[in-house]
PDB file of N, CA and C and ligand atoms in Angstrom:
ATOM      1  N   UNK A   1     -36.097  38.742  71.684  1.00 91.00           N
ATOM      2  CA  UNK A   1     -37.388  38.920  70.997  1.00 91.00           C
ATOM      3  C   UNK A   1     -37.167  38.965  69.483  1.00 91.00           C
ATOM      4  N   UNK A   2     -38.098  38.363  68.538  1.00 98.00           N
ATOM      5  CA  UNK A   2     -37.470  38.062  67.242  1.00 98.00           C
ATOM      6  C   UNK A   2     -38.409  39.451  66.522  1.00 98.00           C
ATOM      7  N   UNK A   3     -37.830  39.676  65.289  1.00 98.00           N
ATOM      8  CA  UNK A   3     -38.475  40.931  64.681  1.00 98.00           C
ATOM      9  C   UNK A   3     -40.224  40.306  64.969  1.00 98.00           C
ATOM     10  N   UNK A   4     -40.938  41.217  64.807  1.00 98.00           N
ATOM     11  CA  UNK A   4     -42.749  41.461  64.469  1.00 98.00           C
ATOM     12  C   UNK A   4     -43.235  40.880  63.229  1.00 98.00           C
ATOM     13  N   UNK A   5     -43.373  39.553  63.325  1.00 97.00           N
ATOM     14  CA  UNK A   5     -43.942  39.697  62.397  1.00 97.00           C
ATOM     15  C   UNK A   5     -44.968  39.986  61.345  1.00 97.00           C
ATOM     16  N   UNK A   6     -46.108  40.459  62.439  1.00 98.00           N
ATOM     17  CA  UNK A   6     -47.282  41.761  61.493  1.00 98.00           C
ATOM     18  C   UNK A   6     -46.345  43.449  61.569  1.00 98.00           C
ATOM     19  N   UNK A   7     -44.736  43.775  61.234  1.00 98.00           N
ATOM     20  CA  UNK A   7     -44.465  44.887  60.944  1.00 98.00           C
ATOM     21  C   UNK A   7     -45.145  45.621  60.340  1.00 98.00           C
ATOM     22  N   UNK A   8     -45.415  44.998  58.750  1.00 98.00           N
ATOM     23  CA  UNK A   8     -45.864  45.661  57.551  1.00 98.00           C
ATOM     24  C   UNK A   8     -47.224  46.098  57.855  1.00 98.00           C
ATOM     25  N   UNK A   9     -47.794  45.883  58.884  1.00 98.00           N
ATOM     26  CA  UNK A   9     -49.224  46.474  58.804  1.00 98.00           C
ATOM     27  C   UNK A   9     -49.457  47.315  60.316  1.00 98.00           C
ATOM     28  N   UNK A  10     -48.712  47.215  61.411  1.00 97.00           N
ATOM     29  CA  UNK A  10     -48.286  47.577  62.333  1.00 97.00           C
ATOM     30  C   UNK A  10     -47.346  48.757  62.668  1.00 97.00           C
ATOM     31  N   UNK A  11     -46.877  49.078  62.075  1.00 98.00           N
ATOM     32  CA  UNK A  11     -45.864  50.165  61.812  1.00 98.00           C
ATOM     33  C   UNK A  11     -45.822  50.708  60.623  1.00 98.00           C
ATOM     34  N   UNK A  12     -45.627  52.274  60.835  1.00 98.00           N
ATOM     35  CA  UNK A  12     -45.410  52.867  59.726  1.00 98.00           C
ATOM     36  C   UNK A  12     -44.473  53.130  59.104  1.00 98.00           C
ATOM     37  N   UNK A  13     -44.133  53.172  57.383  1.00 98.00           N
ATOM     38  CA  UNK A  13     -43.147  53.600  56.739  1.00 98.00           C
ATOM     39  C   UNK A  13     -42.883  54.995  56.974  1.00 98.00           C
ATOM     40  N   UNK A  14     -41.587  55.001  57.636  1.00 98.00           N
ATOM     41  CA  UNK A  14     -41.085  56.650  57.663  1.00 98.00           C
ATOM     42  C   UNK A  14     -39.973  57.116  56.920  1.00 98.00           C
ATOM     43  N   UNK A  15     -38.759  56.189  55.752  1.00 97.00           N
ATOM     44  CA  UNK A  15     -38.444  56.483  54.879  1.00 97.00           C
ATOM     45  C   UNK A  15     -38.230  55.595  54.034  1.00 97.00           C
ATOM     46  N   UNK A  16     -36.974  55.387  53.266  1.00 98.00           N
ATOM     47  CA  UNK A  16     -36.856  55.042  52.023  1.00 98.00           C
ATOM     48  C   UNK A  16     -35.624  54.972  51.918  1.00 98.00           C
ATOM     49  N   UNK A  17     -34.841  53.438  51.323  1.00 97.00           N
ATOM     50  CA  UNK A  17     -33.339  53.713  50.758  1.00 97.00           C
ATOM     51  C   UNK A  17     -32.894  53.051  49.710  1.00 97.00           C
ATOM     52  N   UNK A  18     -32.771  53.330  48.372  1.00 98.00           N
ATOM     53  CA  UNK A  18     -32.525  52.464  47.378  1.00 98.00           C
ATOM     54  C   UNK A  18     -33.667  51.673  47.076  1.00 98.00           C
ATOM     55  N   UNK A  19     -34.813  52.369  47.301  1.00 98.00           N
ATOM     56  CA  UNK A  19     -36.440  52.232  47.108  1.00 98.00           C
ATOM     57  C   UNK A  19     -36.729  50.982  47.556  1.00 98.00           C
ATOM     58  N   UNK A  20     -35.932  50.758  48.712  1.00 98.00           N
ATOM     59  CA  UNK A  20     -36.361  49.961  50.360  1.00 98.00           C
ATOM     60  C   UNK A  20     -37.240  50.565  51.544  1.00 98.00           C
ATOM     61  N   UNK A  21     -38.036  49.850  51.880  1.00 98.00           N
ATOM     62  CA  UNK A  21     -39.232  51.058  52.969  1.00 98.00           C
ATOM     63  C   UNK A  21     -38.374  50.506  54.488  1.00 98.00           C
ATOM     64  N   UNK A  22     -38.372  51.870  55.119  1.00 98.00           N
ATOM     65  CA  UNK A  22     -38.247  51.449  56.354  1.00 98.00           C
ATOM     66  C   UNK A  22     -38.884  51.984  57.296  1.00 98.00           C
ATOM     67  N   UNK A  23     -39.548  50.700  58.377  1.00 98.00           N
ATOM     68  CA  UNK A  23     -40.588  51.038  59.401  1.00 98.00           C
ATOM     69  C   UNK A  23     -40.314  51.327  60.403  1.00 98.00           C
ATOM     70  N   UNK A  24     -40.909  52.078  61.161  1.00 98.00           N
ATOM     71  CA  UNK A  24     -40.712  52.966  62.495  1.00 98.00           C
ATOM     72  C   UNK A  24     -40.243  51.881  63.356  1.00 98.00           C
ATOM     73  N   UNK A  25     -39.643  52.165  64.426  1.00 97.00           N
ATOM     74  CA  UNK A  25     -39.190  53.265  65.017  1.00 97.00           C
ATOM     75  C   UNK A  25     -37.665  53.750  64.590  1.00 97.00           C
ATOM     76  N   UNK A  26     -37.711  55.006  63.719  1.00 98.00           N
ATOM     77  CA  UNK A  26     -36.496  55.563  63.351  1.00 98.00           C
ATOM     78  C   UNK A  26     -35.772  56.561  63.545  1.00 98.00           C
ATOM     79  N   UNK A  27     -34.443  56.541  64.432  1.00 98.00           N
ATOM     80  CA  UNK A  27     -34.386  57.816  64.985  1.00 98.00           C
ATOM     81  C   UNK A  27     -32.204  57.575  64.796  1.00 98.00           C
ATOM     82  N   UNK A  28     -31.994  57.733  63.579  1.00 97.00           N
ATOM     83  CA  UNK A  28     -30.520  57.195  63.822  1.00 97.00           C
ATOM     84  C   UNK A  28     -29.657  58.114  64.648  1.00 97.00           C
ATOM     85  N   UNK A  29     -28.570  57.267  65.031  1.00 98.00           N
ATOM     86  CA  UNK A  29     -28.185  55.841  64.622  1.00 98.00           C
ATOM     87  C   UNK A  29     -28.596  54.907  65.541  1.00 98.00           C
ATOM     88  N   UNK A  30     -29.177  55.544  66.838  1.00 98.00           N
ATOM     89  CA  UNK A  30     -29.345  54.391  67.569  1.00 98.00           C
ATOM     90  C   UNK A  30     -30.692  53.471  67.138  1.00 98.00           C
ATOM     91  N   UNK A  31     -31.250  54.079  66.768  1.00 98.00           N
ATOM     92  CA  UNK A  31     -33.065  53.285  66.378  1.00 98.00           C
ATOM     93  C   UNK A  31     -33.225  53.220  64.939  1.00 98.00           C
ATOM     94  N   UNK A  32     -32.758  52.102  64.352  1.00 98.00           N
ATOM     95  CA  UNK A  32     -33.029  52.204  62.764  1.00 98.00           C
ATOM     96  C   UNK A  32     -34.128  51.517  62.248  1.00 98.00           C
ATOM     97  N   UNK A  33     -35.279  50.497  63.163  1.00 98.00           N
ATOM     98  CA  UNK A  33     -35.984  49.866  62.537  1.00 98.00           C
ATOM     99  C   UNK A  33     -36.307  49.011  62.100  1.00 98.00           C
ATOM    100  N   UNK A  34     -37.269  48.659  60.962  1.00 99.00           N
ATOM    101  CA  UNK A  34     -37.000  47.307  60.174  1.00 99.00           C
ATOM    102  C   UNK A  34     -37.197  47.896  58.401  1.00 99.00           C
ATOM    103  N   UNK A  35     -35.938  47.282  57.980  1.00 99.00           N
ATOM    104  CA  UNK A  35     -35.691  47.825  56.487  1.00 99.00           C
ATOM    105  C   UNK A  35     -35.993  46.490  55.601  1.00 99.00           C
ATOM    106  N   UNK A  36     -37.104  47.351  54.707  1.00 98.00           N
ATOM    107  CA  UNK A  36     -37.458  46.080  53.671  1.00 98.00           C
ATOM    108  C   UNK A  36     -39.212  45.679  54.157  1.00 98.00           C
ATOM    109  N   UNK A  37     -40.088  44.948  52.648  1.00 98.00           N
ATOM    110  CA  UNK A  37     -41.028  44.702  52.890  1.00 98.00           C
ATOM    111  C   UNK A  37     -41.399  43.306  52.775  1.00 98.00           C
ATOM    112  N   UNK A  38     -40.600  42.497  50.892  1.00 98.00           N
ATOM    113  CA  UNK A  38     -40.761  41.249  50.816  1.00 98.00           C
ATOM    114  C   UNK A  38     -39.774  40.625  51.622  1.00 98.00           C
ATOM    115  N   UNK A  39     -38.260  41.284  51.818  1.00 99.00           N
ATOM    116  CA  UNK A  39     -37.101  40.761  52.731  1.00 99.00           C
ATOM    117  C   UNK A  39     -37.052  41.565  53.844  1.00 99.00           C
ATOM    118  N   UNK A  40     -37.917  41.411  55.335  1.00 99.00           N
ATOM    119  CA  UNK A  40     -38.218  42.448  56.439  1.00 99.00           C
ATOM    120  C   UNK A  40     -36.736  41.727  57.081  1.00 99.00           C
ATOM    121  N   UNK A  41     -35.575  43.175  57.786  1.00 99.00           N
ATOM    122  CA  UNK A  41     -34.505  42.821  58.318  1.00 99.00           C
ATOM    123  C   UNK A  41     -34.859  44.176  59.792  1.00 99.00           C
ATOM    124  N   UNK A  42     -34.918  43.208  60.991  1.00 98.00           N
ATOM    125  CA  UNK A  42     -34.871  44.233  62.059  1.00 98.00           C
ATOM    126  C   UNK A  42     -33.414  44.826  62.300  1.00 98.00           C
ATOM    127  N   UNK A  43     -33.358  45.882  61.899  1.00 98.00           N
ATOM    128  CA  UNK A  43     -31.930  46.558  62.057  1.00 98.00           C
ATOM    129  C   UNK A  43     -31.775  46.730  63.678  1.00 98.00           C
ATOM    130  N   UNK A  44     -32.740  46.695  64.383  1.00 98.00           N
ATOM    131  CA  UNK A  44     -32.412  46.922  65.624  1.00 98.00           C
ATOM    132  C   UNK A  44     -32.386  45.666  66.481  1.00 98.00           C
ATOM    133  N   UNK A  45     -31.967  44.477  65.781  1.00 98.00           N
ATOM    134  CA  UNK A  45     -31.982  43.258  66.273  1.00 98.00           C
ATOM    135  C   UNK A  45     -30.315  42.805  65.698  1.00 98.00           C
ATOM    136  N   UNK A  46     -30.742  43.058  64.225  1.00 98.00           N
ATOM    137  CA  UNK A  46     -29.069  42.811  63.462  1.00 98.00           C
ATOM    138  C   UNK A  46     -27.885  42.846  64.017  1.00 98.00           C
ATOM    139  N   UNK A  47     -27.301  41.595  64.368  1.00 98.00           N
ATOM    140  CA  UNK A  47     -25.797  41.448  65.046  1.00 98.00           C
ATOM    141  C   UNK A  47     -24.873  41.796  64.439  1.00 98.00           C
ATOM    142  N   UNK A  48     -25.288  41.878  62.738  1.00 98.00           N
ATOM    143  CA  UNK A  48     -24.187  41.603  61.935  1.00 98.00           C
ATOM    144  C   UNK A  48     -23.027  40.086  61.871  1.00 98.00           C
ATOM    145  N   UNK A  49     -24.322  38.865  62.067  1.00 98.00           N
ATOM    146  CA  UNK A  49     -23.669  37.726  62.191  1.00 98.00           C
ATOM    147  C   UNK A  49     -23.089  37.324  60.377  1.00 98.00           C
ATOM    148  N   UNK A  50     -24.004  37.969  59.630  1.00 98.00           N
ATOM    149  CA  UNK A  50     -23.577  37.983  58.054  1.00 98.00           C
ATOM    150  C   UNK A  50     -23.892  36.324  57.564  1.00 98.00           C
ATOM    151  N   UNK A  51     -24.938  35.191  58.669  1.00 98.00           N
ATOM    152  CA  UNK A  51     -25.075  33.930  58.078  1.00 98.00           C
ATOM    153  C   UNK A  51     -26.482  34.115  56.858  1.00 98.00           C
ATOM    154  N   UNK A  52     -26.966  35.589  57.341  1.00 98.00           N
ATOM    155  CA  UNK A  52     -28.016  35.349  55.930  1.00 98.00           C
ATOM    156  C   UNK A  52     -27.287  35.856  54.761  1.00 98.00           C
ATOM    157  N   UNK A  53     -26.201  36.324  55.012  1.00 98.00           N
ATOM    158  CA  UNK A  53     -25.305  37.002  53.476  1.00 98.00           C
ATOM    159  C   UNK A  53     -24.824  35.701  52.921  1.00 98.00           C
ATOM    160  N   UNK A  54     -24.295  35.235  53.382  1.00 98.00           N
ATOM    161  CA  UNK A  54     -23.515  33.587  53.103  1.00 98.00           C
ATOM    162  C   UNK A  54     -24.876  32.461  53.034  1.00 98.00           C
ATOM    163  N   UNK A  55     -26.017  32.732  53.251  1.00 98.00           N
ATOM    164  CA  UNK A  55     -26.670  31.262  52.684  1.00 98.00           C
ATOM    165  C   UNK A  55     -27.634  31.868  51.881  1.00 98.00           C
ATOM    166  N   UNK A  56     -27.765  33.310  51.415  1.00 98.00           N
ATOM    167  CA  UNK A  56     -28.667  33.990  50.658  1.00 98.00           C
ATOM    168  C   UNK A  56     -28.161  33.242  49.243  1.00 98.00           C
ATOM    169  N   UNK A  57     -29.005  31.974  48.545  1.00 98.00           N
ATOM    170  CA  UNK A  57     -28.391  31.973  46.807  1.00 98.00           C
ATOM    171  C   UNK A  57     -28.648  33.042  45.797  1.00 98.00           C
ATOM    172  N   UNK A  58     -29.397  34.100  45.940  1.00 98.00           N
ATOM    173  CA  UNK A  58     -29.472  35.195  44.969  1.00 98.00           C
ATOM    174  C   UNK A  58     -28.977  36.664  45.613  1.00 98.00           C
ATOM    175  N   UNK A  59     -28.531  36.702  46.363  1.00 98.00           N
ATOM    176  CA  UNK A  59     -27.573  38.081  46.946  1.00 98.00           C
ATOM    177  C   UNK A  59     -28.432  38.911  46.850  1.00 98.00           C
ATOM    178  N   UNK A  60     -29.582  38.807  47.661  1.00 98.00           N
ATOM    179  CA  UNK A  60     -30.599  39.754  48.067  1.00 98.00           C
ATOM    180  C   UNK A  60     -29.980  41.276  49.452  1.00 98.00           C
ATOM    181  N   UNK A  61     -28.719  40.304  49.920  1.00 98.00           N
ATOM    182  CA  UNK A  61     -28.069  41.240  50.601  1.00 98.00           C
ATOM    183  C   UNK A  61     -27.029  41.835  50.377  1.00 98.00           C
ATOM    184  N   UNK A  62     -27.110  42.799  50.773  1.00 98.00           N
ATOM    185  CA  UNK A  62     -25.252  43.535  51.228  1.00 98.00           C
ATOM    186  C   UNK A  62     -25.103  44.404  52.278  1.00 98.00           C
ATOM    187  N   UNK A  63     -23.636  44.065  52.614  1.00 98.00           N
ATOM    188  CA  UNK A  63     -23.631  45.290  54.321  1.00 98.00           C
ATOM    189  C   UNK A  63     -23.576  46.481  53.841  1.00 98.00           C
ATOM    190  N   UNK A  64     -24.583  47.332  54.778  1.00 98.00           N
ATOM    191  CA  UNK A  64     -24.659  48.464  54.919  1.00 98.00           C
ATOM    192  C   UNK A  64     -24.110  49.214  56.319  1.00 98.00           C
ATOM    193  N   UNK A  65     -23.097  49.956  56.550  1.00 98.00           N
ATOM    194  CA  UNK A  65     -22.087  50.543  57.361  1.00 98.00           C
ATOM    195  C   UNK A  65     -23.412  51.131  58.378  1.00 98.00           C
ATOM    196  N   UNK A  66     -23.714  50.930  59.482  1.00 98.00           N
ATOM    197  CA  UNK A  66     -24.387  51.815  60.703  1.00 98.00           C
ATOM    198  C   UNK A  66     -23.511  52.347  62.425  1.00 98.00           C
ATOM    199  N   UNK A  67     -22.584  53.128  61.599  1.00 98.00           N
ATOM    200  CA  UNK A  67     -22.002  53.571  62.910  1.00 98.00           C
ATOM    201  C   UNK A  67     -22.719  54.242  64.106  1.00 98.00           C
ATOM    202  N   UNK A  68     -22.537  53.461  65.452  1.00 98.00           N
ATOM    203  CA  UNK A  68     -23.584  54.550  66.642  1.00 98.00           C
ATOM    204  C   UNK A  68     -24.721  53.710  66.853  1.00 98.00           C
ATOM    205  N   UNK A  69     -24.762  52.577  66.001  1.00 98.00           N
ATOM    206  CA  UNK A  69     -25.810  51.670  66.119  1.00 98.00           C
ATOM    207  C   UNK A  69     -25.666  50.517  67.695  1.00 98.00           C
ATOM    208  N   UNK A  70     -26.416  50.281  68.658  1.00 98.00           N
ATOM    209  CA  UNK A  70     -26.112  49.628  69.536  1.00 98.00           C
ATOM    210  C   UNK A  70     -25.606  48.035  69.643  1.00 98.00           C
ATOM    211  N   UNK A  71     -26.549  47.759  68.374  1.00 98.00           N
ATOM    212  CA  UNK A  71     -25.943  45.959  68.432  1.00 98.00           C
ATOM    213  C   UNK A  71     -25.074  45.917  67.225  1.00 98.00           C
ATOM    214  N   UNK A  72     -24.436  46.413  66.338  1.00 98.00           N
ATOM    215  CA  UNK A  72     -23.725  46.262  65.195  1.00 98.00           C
ATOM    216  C   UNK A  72     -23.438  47.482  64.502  1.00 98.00           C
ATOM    217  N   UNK A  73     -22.572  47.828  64.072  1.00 98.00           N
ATOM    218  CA  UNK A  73     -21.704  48.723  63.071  1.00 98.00           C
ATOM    219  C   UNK A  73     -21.943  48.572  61.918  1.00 98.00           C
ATOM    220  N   UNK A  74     -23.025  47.658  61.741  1.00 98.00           N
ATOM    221  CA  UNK A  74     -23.513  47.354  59.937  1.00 98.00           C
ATOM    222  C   UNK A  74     -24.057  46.611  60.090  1.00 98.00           C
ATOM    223  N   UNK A  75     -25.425  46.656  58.644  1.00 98.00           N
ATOM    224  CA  UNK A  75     -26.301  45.366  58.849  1.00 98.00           C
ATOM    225  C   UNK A  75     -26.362  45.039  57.657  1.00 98.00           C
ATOM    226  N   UNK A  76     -27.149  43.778  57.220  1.00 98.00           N
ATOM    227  CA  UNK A  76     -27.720  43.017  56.147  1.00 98.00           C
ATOM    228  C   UNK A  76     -28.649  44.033  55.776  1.00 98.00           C
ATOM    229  N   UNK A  77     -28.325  44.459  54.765  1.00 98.00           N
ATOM    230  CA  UNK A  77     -29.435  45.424  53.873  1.00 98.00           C
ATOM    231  C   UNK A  77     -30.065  44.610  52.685  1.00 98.00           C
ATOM    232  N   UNK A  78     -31.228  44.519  52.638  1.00 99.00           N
ATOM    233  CA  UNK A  78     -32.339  43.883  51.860  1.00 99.00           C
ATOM    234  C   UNK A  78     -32.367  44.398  50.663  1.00 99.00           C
ATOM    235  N   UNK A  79     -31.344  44.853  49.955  1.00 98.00           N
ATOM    236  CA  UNK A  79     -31.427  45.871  48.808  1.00 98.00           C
ATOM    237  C   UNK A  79     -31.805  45.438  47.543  1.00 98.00           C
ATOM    238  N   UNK A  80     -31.926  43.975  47.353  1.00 98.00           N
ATOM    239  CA  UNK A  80     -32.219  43.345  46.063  1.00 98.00           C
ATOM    240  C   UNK A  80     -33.001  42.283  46.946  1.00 98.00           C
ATOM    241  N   UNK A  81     -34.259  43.099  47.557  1.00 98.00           N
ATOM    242  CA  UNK A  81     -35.339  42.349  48.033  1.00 98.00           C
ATOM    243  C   UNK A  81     -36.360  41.715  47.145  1.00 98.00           C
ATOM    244  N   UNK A  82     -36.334  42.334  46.020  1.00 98.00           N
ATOM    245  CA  UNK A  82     -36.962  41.543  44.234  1.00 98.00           C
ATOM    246  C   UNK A  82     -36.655  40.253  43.671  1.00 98.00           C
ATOM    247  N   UNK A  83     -34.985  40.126  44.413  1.00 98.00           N
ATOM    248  CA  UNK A  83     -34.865  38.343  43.997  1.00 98.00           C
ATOM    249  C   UNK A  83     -35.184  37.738  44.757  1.00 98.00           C
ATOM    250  N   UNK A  84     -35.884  37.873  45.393  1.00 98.00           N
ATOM    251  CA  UNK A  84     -35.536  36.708  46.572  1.00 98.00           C
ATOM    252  C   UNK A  84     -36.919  35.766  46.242  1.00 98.00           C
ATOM    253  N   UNK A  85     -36.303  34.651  46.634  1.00 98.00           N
ATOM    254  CA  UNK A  85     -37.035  32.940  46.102  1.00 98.00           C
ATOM    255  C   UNK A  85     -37.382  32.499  47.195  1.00 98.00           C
ATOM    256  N   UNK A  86     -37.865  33.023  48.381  1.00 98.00           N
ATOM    257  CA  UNK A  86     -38.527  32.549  49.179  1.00 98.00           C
ATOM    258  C   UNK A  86     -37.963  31.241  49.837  1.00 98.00           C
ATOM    259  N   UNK A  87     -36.583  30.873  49.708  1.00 98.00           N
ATOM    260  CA  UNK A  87     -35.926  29.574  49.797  1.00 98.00           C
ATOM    261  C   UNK A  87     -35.863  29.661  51.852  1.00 98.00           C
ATOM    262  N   UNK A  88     -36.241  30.416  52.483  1.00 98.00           N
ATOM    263  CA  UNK A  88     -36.121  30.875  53.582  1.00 98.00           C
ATOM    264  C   UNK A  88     -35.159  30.562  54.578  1.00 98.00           C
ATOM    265  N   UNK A  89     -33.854  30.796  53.870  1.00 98.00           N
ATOM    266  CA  UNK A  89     -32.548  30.293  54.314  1.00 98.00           C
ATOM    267  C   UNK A  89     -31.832  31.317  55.162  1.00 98.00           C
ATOM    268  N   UNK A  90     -32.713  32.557  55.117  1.00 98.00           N
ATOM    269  CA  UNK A  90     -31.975  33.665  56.000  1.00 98.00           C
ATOM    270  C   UNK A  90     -32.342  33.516  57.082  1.00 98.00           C
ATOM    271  N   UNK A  91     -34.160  33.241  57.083  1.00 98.00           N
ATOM    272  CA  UNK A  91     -34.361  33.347  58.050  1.00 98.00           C
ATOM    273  C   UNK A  91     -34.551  32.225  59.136  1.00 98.00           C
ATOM    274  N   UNK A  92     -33.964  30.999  58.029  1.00 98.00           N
ATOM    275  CA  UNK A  92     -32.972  29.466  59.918  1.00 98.00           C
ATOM    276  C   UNK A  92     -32.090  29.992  59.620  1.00 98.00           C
ATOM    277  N   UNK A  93     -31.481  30.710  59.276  1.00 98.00           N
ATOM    278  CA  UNK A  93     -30.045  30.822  60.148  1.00 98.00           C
ATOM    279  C   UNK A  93     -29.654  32.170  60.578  1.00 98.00           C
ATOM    280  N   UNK A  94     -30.549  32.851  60.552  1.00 98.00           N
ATOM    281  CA  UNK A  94     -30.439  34.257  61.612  1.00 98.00           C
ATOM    282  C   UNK A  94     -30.119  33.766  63.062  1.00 98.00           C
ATOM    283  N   UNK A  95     -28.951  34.188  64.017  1.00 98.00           N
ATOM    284  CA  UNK A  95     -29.007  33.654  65.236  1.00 98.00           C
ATOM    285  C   UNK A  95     -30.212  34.354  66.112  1.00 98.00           C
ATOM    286  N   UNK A  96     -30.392  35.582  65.812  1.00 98.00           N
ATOM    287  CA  UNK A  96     -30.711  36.654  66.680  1.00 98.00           C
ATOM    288  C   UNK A  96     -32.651  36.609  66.213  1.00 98.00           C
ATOM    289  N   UNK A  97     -33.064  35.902  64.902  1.00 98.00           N
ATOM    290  CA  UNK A  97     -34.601  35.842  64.367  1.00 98.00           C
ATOM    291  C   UNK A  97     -34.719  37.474  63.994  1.00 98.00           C
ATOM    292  N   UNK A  98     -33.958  37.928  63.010  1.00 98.00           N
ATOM    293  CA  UNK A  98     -33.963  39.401  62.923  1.00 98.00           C
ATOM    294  C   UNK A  98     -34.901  39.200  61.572  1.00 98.00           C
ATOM    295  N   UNK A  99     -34.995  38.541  60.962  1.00 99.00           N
ATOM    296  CA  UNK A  99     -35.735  38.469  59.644  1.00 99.00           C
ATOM    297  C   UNK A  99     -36.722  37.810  59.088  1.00 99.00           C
ATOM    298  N   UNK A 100     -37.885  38.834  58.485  1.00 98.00           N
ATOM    299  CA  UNK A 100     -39.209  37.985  58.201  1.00 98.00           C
ATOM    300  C   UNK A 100     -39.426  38.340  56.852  1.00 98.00           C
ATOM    301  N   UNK A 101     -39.073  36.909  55.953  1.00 98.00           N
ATOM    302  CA  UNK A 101     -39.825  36.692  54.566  1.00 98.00           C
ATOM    303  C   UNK A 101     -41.722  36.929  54.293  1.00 98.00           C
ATOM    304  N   UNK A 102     -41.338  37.586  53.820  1.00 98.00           N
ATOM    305  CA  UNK A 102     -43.244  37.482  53.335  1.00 98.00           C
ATOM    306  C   UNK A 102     -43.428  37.468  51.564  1.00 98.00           C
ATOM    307  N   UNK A 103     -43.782  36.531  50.811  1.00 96.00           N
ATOM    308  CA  UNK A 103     -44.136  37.323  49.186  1.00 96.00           C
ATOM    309  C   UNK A 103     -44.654  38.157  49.353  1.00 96.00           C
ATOM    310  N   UNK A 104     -44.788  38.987  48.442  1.00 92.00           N
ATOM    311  CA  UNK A 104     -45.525  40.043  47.777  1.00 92.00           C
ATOM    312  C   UNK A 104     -47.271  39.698  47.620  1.00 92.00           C
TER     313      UNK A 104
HETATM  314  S1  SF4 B 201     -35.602  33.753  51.644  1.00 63.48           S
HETATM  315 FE1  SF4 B 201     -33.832  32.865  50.518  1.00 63.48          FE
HETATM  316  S2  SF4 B 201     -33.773  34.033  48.610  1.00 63.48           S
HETATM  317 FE2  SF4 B 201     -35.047  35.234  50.023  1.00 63.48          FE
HETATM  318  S3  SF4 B 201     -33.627  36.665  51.017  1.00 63.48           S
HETATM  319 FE3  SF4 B 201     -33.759  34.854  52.330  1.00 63.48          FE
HETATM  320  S4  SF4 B 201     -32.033  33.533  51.691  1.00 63.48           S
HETATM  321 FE4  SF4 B 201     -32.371  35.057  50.040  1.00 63.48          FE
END
């Protein structure tokens, strides 16, 4: 099943990381969510395949360590979700469809 893509209006923000929103359902480590609003990354989908880190051209990502997590030990964190150019290169080559671009 690929992330939601009505998250942002469907789920609620229940925190915050590096003034990234992340939407319910959050209960770590096993349930982390989806982190990010213009760069939405389902952490609970995230393999940690790392093909959106490698075809991202403005390094909108970096791994973030999630030990206890069920599908991966770290994910693509959306942390410089401000550059991103809409080039939507993360999201063909996500294997798993963990990620939904939206502008602002
Ligand atoms: S859409 Fe393009 S610029 Fe934006 S996060 Fe994905 S790969 Fe990076």
């Amino acid at each position: 099943m690929p992330i939601d893509p009505n998250y942002r209006t469907n789920r609620k923000v229940v925190s915050e990381q590096n003034g990234i929103k992340i939407y319910e359902p959050y209960n770590p480590p096993k349930q982390l969510g989806i982190w990010g609003t213009i760069v939405g990354v389902d952490f609970d989908l995230c393999i940690a395949d790392g093909s959106c880190i490698n075809a991202c051209p403005v390094n909108v990502f970096q791994w973030l360590d999630t030990p206890g997590h069920p599908a991966s030990e770290k994910k693509a964190f959306p942390i410089n979700e401000q550059a991103c150019i809409f080039c939507m290169a993360c999201v063909n080559v996500c294997p798993v469809a963990a990620i939904d671009v939206k502008p602002p």
